[in-house]
XYZ file of C-alpha atoms in Angstrom:
197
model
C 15.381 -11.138 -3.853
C 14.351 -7.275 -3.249
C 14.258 -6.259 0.586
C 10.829 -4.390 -0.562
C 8.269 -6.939 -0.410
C 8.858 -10.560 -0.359
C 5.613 -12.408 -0.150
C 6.497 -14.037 3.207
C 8.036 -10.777 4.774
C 4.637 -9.366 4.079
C 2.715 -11.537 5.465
C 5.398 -12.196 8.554
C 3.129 -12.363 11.710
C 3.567 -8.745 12.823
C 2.205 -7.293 9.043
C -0.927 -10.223 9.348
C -1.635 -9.300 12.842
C -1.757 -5.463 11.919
C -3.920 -5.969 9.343
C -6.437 -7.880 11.222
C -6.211 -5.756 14.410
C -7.368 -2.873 11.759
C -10.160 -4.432 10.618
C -11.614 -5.116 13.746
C -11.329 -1.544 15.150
C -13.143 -0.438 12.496
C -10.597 1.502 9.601
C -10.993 5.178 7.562
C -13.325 4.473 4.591
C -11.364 3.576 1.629
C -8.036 2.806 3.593
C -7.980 -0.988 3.035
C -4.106 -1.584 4.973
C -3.651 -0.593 8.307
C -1.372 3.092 8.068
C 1.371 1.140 10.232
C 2.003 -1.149 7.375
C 1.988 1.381 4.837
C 4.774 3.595 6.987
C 7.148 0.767 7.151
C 6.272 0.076 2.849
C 6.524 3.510 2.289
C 10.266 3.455 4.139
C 11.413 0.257 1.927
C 9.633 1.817 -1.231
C 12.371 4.821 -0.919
C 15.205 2.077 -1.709
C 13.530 1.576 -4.925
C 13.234 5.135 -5.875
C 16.359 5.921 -8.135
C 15.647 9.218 -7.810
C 15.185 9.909 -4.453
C 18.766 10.117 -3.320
C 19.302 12.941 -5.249
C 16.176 14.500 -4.740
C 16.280 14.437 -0.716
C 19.937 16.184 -0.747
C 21.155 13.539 2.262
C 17.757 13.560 4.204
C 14.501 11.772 3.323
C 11.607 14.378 4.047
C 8.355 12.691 4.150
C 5.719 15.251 4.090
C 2.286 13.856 5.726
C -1.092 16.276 4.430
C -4.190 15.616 6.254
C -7.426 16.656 5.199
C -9.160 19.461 7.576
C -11.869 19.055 9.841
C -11.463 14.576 9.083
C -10.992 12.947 12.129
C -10.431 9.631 9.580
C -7.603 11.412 7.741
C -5.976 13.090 11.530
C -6.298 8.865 12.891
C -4.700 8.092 9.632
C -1.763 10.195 9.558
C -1.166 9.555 13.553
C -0.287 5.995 13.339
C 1.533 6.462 9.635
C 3.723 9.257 11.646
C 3.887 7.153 14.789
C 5.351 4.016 13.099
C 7.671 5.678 10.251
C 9.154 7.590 13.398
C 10.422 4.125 14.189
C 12.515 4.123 11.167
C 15.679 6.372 11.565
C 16.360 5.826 7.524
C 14.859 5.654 4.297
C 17.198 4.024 1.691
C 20.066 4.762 3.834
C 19.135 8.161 4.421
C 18.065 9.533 7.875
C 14.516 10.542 7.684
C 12.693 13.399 9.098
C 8.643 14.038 9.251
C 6.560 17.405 8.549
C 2.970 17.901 8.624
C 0.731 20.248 6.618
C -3.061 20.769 6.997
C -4.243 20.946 3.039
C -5.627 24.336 1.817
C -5.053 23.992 -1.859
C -2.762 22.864 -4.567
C -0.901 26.074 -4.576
C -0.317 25.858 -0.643
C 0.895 22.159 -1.043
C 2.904 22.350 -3.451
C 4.886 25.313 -2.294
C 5.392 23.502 0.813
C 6.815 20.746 -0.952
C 9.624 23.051 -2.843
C 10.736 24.930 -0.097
C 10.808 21.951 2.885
C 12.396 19.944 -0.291
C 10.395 17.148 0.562
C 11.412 13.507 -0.777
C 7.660 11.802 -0.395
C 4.391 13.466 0.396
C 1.709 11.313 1.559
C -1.931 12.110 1.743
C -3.969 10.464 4.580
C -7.470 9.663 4.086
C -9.912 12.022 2.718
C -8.244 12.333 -0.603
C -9.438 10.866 -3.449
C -11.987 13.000 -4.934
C -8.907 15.411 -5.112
C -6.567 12.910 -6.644
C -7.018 14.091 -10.078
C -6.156 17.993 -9.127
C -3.518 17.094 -6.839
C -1.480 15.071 -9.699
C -1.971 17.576 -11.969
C -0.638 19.901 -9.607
C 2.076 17.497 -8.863
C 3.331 16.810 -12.165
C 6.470 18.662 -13.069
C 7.790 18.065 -9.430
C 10.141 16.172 -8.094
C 8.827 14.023 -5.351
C 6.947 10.911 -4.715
C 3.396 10.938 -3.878
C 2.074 8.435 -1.682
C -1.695 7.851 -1.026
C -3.610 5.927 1.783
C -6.520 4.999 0.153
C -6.076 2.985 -3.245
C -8.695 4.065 -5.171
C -6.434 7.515 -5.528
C -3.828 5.980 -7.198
C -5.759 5.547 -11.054
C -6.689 8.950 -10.207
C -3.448 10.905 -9.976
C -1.811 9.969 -6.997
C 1.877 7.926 -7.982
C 1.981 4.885 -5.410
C -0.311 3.205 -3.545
C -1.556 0.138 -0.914
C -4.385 -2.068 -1.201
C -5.263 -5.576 0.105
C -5.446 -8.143 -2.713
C -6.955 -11.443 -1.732
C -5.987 -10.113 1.762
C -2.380 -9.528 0.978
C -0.626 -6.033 0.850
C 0.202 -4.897 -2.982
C 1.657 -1.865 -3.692
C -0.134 -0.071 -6.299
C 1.540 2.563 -9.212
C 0.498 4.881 -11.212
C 3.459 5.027 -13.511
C 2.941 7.852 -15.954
C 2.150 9.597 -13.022
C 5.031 8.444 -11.062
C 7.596 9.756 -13.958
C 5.644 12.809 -14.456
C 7.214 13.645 -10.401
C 10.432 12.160 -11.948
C 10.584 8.933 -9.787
C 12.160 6.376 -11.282
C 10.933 2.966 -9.724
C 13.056 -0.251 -10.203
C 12.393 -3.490 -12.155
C 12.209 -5.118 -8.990
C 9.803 -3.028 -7.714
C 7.520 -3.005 -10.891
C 7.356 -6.499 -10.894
C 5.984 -6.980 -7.286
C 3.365 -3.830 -8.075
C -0.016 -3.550 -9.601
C 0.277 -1.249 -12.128
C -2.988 0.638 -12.165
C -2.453 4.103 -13.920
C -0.950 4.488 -17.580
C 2.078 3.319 -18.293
């Protein structure tokens, strides 16, 4: 069975209690699972990235963008950054973590080239800019990662969401081989597939 996302290591205690401790606080608009979660899917996701080995050159750079001026998109990207510094590897690789302020396609995706990042994930505050961002994104090698779902049909290549209050990963896959990621059987059949195939 795949180490990703077995229905009762999901919904283990520590995942269900996360989820529900983020709902009461009160989360970002549009961010339905609690960032926590999505750092430690986002490090098993990497093991089902063909791909990313070679792409991350023996480390796994994640690169976290936050959306100016959005105190929902800074709170978002603190506790993604917080927990996935708790995880020393992604698919057997050690990981390391960079942060970038948006300004622009252009900006980002320079950043992504020259830090040869492995994933870039976008913290709240991004889906009216999904569509730009994964045209800008296509052509590149990297996996894009959004925290809101609704981004996902929209341009972005993976995704969470809570369905019938259970974490599903959501993907975008003619988006997700435009960035050349190549995502597993095993992975595809535990996702939602939500952008054209």
């Amino acid at each position: 069975m795949s180490p990703l996302v077995p229905r009762r290591a999901v919904l283990a205690w520590p995942a269900a209690l996360s989820i529900l401790a983020w709902s009461r606080r009160g989360r970002a608009e549009g961010v339905t699972v609690p960032p926590s979660l999505q750092a430690s899917l986002t490090a098993k996701l990497g093991a089902f990235d063909r791909n990313l080995p070679a792409r991350s050159a023996g480390v796994a750079r994640v690169l976290v963008v936050t959306r100016p001026g959005e105190p929902s998109s800074q709170r978002v990207a603190r506790e993604f950054q917080a927990a996935l510094r708790g995880v020393p590897t992604i698919a057997g690789l050690p990981s390391e973590l960079a942060e970038l302020s948006y300004e622009g396609t252009a900006p980002l995706v320079s950043r992504i080239r020259e830090g040869r990042a492995s994933m870039v994930y976008f913290a709240a505050g991004f889906v009216s800019d999904a569509a730009s961002l994964g045209g800008a994104l296509r052509g590149q090698d990297v996996l894009s990662i959004c925290a809101e779902p609704a981004a996902v049909a929209r341009g972005i290549a993976v995704g969470f969401d809570l369905v019938s209050g259970q974490p599903k990963i959501l993907v975008n896959l003619a988006q997700a081989r435009a960035q050349n990621v190549a995502l597993t059987g095993a992975l595809l059949s535990l996702a939602l597939i939500v952008g054209g195939a």
